[in-house]
CSV table of N, CA and C in Angstrom, one decimal:
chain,number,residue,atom,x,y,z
A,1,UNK,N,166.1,96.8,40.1
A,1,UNK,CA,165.6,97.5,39.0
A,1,UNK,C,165.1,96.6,37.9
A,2,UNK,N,166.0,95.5,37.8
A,2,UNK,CA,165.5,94.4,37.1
A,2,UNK,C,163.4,94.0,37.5
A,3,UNK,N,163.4,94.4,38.0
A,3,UNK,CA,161.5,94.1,38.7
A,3,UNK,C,160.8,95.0,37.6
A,4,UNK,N,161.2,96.4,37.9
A,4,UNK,CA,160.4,97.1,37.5
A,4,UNK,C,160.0,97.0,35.9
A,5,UNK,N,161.4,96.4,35.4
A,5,UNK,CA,161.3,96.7,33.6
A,5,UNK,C,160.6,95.1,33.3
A,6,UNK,N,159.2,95.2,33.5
A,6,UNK,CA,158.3,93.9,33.3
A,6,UNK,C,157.8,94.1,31.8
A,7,UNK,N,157.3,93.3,31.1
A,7,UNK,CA,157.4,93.4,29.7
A,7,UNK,C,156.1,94.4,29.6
A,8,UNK,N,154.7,94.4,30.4
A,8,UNK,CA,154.0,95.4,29.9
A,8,UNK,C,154.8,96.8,29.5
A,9,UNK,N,156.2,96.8,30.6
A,9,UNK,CA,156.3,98.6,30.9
A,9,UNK,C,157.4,98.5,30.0
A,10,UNK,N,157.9,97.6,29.4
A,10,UNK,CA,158.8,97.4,28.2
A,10,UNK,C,158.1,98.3,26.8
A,11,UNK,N,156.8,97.7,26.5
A,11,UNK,CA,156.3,98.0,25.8
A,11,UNK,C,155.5,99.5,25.7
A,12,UNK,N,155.5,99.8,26.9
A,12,UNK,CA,154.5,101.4,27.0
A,12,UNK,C,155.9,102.2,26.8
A,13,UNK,N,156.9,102.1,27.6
A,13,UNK,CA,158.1,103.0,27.4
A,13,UNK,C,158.4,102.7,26.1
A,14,UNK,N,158.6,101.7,25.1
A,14,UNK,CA,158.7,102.1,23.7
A,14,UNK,C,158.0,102.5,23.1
A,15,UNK,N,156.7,102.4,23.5
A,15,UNK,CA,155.6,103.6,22.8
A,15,UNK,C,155.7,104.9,23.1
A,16,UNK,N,155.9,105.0,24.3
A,16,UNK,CA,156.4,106.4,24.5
A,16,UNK,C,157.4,107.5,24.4
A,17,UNK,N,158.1,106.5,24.3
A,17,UNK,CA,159.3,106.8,23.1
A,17,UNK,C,158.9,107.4,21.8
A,18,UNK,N,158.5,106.1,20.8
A,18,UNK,CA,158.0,106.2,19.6
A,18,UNK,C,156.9,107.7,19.3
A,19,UNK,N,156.0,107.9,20.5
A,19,UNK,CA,155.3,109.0,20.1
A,19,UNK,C,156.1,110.2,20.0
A,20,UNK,N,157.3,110.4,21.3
A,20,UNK,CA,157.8,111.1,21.5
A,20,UNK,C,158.7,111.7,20.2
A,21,UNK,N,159.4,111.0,19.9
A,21,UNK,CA,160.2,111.2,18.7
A,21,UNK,C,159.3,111.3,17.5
A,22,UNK,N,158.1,110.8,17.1
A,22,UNK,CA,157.4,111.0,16.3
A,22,UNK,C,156.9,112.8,16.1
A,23,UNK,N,156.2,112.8,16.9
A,23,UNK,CA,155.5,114.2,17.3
A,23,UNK,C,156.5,114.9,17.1
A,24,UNK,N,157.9,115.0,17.3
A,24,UNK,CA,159.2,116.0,17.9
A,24,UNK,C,159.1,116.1,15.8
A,25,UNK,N,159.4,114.9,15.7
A,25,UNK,CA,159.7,115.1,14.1
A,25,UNK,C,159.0,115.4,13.5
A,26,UNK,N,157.5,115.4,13.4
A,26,UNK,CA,156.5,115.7,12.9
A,26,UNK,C,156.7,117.6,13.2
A,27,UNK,N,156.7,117.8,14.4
A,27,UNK,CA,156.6,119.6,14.4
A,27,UNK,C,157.5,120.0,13.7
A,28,UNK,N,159.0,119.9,13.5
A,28,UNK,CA,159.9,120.0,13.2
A,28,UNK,C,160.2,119.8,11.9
A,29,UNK,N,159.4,118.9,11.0
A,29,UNK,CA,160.1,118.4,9.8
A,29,UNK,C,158.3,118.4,9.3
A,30,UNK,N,157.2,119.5,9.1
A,30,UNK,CA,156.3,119.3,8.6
A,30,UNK,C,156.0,119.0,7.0
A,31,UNK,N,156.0,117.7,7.2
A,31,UNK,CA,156.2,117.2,5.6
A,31,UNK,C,155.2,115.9,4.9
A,32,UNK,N,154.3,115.8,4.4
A,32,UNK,CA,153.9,114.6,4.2
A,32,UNK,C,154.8,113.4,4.2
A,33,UNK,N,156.1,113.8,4.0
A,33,UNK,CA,157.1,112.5,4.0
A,33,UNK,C,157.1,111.9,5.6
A,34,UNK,N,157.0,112.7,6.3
A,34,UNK,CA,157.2,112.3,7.9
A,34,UNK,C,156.3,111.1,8.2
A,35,UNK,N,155.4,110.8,7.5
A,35,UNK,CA,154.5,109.5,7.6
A,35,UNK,C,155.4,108.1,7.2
A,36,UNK,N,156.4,108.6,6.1
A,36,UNK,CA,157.4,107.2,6.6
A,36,UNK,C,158.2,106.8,7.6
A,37,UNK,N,158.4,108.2,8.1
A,37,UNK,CA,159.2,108.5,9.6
A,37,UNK,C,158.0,107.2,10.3
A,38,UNK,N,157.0,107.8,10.6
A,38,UNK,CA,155.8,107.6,11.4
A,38,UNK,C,155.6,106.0,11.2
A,39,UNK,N,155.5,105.3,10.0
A,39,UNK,CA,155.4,104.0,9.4
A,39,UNK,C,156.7,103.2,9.7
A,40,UNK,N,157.7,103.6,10.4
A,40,UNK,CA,159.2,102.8,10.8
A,40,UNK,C,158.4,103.3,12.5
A,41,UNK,N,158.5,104.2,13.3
A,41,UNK,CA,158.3,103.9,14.4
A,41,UNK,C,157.4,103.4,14.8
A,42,UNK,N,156.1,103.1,13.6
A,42,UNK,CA,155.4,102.1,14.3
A,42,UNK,C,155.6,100.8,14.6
A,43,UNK,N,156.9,100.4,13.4
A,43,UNK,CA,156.7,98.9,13.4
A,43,UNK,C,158.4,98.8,14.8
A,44,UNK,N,158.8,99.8,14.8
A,44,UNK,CA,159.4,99.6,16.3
A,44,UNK,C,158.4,99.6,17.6
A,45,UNK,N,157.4,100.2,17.5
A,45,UNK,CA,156.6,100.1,18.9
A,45,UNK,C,155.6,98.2,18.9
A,46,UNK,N,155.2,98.0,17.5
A,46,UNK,CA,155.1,96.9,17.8
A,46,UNK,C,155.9,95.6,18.0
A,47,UNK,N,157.1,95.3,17.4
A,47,UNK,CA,157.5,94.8,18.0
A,47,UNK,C,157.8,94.3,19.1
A,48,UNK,N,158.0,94.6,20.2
A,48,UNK,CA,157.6,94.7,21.5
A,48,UNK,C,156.5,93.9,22.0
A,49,UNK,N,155.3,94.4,21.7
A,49,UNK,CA,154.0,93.7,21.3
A,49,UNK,C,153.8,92.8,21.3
A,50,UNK,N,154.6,92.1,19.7
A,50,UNK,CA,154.4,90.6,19.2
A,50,UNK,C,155.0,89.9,19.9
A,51,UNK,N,156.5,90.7,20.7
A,51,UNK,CA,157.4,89.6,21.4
A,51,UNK,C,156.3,89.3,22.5
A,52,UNK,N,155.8,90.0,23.2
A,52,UNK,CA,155.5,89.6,24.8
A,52,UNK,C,153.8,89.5,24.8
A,53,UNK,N,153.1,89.7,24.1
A,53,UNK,CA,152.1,89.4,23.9
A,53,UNK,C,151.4,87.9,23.5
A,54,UNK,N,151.5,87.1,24.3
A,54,UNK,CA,151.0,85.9,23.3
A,54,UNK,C,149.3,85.8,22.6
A,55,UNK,N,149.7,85.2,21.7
A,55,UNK,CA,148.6,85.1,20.9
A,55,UNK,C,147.1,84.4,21.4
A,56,UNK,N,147.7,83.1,22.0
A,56,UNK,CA,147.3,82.2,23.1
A,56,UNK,C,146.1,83.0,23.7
A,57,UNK,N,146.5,84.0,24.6
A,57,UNK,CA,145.8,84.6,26.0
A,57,UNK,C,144.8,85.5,24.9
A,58,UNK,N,143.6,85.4,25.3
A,58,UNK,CA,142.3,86.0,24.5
A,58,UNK,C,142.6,87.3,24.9
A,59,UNK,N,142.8,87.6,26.2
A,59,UNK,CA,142.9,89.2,26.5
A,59,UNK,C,144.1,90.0,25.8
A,60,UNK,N,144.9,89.2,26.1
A,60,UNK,CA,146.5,89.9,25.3
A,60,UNK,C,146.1,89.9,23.6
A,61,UNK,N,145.4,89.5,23.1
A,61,UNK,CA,145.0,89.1,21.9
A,61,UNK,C,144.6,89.9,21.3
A,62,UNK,N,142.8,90.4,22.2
A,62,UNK,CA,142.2,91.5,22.2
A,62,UNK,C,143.1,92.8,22.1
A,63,UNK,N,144.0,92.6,23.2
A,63,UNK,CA,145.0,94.3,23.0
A,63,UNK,C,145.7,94.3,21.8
A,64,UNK,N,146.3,93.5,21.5
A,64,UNK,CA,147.1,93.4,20.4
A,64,UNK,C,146.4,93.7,19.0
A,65,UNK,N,145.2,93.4,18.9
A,65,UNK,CA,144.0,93.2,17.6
A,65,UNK,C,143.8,94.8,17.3
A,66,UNK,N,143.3,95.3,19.2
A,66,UNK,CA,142.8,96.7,18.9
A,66,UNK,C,144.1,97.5,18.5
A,67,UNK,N,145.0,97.1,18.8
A,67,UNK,CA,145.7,98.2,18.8
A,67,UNK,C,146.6,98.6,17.3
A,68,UNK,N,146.6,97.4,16.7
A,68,UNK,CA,147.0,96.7,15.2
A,68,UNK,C,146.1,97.6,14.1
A,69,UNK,N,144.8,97.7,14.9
A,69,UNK,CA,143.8,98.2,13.7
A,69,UNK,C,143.6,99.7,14.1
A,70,UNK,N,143.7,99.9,15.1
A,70,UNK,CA,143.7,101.2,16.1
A,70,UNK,C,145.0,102.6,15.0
A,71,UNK,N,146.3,101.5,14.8
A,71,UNK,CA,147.4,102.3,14.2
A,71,UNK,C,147.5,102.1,12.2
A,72,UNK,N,146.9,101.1,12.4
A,72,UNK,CA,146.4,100.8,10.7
A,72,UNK,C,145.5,101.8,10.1
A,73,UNK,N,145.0,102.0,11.0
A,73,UNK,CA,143.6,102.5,10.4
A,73,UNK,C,144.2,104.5,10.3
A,74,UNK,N,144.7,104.5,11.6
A,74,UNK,CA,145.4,106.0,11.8
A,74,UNK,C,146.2,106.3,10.4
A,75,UNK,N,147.2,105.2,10.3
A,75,UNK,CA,148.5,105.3,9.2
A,75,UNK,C,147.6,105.3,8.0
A,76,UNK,N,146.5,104.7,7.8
A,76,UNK,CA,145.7,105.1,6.5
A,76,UNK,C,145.6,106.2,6.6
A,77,UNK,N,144.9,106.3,7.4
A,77,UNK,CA,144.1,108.2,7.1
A,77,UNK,C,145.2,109.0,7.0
A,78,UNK,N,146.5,109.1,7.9
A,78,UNK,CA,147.4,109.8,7.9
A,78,UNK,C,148.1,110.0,6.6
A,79,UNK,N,148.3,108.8,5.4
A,79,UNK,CA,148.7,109.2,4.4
A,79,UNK,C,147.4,109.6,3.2
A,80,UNK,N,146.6,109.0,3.7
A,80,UNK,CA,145.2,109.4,2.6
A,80,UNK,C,145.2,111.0,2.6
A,81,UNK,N,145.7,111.5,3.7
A,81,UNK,CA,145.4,113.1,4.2
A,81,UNK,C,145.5,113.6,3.1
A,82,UNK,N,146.9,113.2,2.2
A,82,UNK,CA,147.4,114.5,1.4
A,82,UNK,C,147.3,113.7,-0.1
A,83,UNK,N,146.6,112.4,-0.7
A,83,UNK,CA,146.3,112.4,-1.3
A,83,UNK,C,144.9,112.2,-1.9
A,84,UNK,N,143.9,112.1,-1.0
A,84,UNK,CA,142.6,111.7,-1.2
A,84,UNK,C,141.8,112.9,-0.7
A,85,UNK,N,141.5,113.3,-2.1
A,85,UNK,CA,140.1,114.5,-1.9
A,85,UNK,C,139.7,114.6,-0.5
A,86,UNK,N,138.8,113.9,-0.4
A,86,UNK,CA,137.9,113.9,1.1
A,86,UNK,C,138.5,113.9,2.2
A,87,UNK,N,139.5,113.8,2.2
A,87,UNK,CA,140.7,113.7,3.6
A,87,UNK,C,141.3,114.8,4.1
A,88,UNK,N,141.6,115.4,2.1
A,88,UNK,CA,142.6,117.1,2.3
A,88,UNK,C,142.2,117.9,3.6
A,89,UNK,N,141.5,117.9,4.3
A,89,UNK,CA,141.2,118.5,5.2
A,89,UNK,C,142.0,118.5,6.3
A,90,UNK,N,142.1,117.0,6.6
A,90,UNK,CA,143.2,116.5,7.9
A,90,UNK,C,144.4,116.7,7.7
A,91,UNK,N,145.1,117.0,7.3
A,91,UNK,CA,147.0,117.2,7.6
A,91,UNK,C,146.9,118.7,8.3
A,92,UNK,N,146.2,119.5,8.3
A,92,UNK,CA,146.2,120.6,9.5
A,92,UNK,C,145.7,119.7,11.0
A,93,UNK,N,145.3,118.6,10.8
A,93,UNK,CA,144.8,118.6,12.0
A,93,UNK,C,145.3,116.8,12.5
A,94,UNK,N,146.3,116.6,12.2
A,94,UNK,CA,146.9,114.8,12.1
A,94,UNK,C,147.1,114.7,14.0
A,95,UNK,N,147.8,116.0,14.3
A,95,UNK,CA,147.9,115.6,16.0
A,95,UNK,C,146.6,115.8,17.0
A,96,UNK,N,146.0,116.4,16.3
A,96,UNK,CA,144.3,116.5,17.2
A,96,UNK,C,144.0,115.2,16.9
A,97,UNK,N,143.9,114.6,15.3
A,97,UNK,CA,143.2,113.4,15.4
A,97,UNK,C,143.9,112.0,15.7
A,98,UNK,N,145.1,112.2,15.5
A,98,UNK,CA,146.0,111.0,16.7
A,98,UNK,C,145.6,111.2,18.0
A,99,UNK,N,145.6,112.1,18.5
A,99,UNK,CA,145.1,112.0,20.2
A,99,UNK,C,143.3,111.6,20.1
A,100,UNK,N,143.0,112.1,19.3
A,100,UNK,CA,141.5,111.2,19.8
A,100,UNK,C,141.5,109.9,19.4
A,101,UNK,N,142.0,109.8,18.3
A,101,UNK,CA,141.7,108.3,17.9
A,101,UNK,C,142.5,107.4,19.2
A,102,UNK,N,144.0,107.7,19.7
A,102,UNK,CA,144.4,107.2,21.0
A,102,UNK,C,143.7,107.1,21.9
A,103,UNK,N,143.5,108.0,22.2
A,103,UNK,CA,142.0,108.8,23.7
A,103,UNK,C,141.2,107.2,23.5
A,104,UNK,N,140.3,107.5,22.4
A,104,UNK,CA,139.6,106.6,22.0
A,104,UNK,C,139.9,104.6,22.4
A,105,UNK,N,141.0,104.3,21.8
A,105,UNK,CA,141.7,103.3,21.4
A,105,UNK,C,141.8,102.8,23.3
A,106,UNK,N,142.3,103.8,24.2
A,106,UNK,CA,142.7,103.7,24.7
A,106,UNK,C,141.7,103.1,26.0
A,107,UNK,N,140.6,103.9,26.1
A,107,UNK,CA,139.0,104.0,26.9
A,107,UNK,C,139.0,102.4,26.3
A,108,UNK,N,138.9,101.6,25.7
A,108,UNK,CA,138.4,100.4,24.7
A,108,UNK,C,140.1,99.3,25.1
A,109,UNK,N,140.7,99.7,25.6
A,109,UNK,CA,142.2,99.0,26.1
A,109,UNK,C,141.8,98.7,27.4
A,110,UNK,N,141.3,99.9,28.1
A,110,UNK,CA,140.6,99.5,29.7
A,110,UNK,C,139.6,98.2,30.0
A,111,UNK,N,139.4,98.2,28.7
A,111,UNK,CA,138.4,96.8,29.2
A,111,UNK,C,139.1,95.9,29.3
A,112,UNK,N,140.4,95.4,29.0
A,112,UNK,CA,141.4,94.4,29.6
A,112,UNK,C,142.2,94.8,30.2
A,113,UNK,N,142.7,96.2,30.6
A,113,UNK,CA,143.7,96.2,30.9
A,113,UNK,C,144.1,97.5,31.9
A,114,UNK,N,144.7,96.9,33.2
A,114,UNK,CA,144.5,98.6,33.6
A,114,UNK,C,143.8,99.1,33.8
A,115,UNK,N,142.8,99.6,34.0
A,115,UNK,CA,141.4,100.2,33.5
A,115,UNK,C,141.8,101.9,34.1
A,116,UNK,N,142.0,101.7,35.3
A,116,UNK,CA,141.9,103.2,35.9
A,116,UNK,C,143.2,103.8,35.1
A,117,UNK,N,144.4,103.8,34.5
A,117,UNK,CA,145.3,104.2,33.5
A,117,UNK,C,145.1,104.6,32.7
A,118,UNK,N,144.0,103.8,32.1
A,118,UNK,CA,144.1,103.7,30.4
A,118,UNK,C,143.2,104.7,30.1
A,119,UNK,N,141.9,104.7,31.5
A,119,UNK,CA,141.1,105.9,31.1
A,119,UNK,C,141.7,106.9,31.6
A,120,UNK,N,142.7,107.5,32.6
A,120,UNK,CA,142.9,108.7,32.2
A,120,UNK,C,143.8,108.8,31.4
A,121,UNK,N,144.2,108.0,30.8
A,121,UNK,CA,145.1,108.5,29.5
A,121,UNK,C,144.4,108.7,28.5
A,122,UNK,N,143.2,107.7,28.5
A,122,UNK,CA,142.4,108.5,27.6
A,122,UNK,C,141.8,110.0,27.5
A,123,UNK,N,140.9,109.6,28.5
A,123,UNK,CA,140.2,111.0,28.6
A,123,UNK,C,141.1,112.3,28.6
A,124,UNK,N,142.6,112.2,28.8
A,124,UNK,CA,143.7,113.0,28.8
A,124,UNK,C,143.8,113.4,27.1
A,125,UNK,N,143.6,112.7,26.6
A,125,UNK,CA,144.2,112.4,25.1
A,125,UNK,C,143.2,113.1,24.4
A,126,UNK,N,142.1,112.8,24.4
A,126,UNK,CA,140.7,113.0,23.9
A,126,UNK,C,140.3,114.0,23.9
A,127,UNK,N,140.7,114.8,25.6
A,127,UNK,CA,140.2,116.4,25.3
A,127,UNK,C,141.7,117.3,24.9
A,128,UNK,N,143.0,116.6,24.9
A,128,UNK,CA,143.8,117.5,24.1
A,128,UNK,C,143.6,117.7,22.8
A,129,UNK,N,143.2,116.3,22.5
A,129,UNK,CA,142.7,116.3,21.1
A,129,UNK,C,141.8,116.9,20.6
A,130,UNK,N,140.6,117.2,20.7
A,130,UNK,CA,139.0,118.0,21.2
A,130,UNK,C,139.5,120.0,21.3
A,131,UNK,N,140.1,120.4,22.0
A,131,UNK,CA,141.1,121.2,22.2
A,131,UNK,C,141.9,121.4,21.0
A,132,UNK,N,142.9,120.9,20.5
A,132,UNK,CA,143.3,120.7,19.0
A,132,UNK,C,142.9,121.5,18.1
A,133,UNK,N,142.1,120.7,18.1
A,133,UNK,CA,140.5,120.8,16.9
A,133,UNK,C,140.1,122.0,17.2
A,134,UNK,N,139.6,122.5,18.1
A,134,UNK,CA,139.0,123.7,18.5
A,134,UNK,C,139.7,125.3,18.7
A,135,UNK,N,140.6,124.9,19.7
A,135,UNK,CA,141.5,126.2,20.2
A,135,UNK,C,142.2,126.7,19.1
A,136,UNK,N,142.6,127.6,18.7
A,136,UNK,CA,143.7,128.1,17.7
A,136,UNK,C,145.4,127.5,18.4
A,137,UNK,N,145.4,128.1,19.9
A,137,UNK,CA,146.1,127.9,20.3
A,137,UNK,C,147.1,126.5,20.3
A,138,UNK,N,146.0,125.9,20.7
A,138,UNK,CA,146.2,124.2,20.8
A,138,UNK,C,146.3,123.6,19.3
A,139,UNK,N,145.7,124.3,18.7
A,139,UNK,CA,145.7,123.9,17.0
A,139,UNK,C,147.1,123.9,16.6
A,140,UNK,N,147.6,125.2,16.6
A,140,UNK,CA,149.0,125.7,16.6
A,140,UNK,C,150.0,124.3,17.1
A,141,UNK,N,150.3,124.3,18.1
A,141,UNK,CA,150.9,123.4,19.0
A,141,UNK,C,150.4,122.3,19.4
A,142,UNK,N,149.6,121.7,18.0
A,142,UNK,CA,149.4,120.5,18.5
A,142,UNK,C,150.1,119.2,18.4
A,143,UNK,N,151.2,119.4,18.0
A,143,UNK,CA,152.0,118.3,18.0
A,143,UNK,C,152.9,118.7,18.9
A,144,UNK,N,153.4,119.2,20.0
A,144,UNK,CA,153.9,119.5,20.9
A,144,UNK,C,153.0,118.8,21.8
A,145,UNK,N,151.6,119.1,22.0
A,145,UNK,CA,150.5,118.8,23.3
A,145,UNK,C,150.7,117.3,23.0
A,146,UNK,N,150.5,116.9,21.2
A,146,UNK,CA,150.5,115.5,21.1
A,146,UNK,C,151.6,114.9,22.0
A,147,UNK,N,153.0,115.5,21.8
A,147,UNK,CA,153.8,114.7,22.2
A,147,UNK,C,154.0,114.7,23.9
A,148,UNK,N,153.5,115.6,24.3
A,148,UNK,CA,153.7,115.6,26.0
A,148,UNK,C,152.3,114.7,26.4
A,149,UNK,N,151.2,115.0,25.7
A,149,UNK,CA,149.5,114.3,26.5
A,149,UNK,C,150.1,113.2,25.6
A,150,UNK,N,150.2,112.3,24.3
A,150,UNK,CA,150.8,111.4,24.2
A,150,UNK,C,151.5,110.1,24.8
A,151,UNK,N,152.5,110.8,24.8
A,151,UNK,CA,153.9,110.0,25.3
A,151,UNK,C,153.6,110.1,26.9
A,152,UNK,N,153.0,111.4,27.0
A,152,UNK,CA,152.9,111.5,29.1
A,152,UNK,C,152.1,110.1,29.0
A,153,UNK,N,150.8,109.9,28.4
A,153,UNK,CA,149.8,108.5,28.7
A,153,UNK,C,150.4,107.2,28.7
A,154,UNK,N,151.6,107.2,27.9
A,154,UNK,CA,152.0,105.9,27.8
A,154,UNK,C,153.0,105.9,28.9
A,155,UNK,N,153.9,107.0,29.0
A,155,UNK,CA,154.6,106.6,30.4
A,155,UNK,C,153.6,106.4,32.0
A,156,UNK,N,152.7,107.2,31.7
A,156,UNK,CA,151.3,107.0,32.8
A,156,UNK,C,151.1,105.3,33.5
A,157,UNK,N,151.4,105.0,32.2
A,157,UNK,CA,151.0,103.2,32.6
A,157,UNK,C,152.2,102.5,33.1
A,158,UNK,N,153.2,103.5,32.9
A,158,UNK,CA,154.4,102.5,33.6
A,158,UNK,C,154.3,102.5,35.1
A,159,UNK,N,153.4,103.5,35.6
A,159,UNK,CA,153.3,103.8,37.0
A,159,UNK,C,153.1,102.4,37.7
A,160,UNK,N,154.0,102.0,38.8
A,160,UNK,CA,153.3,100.5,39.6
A,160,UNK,C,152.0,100.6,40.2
A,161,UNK,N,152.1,99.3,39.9
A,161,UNK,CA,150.1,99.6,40.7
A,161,UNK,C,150.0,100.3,42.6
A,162,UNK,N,148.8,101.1,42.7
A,162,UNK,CA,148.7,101.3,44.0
A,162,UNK,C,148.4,100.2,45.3
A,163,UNK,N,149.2,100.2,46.0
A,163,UNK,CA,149.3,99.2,47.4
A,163,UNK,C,148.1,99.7,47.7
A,164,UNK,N,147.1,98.4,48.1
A,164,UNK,CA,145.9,98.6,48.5
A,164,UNK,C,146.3,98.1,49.9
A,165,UNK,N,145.2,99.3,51.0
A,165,UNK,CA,145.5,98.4,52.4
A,165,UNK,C,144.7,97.3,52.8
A,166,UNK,N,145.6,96.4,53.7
A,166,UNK,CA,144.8,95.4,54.0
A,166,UNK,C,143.5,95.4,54.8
């Protein structure tokens, strides 16, 4: 068992975690405050990250950069939502635009990493997110879809790679 828990799947299972419990508390506790919730599980999912990522390795670097600015940029908007005019729009819609901006983040992760993964966790993400936005339905429940198309993507990558035949 010790094999399996390699530090990439260290880190996607704490992200998947972190979405998981995010989203759960976000549906449940709909509050602008929940963004400090959201601002602690992030700095739990990176940690992880910093430990096993070296700085060194250009590719590990790249993932680490995108994904630094990828959750910076989200946690801005996420709190701008409810106090910045032009934003008021997004807090009806924070789990549509977490899964695209992920979706997104994620298509752009494949260029180092994984690739066949990352894109369907993106393109998973993207049109939940898209859906979101659009369906009533999905609008409704979008932090539910967030947390299963979410958290499902990041456990997606813990999958071992496919034995190619000789």
């Amino acid at each position: 068992m010790k094999s399996f828990w390699t530090k990439p799947r260290i880190v996607f299972f704490v992200w998947g975690v972190v979405e998981l419990v995010g989203w759960l508390t976000t549906e449940y506790w709909p509050d602008p405050r929940v963004n400090w919730v959201w601002l602690g599980l992030t700095i739990i999912g990176l940690v992880p990250m910093f430990m096993y990522m070296p700085w060194k390795n250009r590719k590990l670097r790249n993932i680490l950069v995108l994904w630094v600015v990828t959750v910076t940029l989200g946690m801005a908007a996420s709190f701008a939502a409810f106090t910045w005019e032009p934003l008021m729009w997004l807090p009806g819609y924070l789990g549509a635009f977490w899964l695209v901006l992920m979706g997104v983040a994620f298509l752009i992760n494949a260029i180092w990493w994984t690739p066949g993964l990352f894109i369907v966790g993106g393109v998973a993400q993207i049109i939940a997110g898209v859906l979101a936005f659009t369906v009533t339905f999905f609008m409704i429940w979008q932090y539910i879809v967030a947390a299963i198309i979410g958290s499902g993507a990041m456990f997606l990558l813990m999958l071992p790679p496919r034995r190619r035949k000789s």
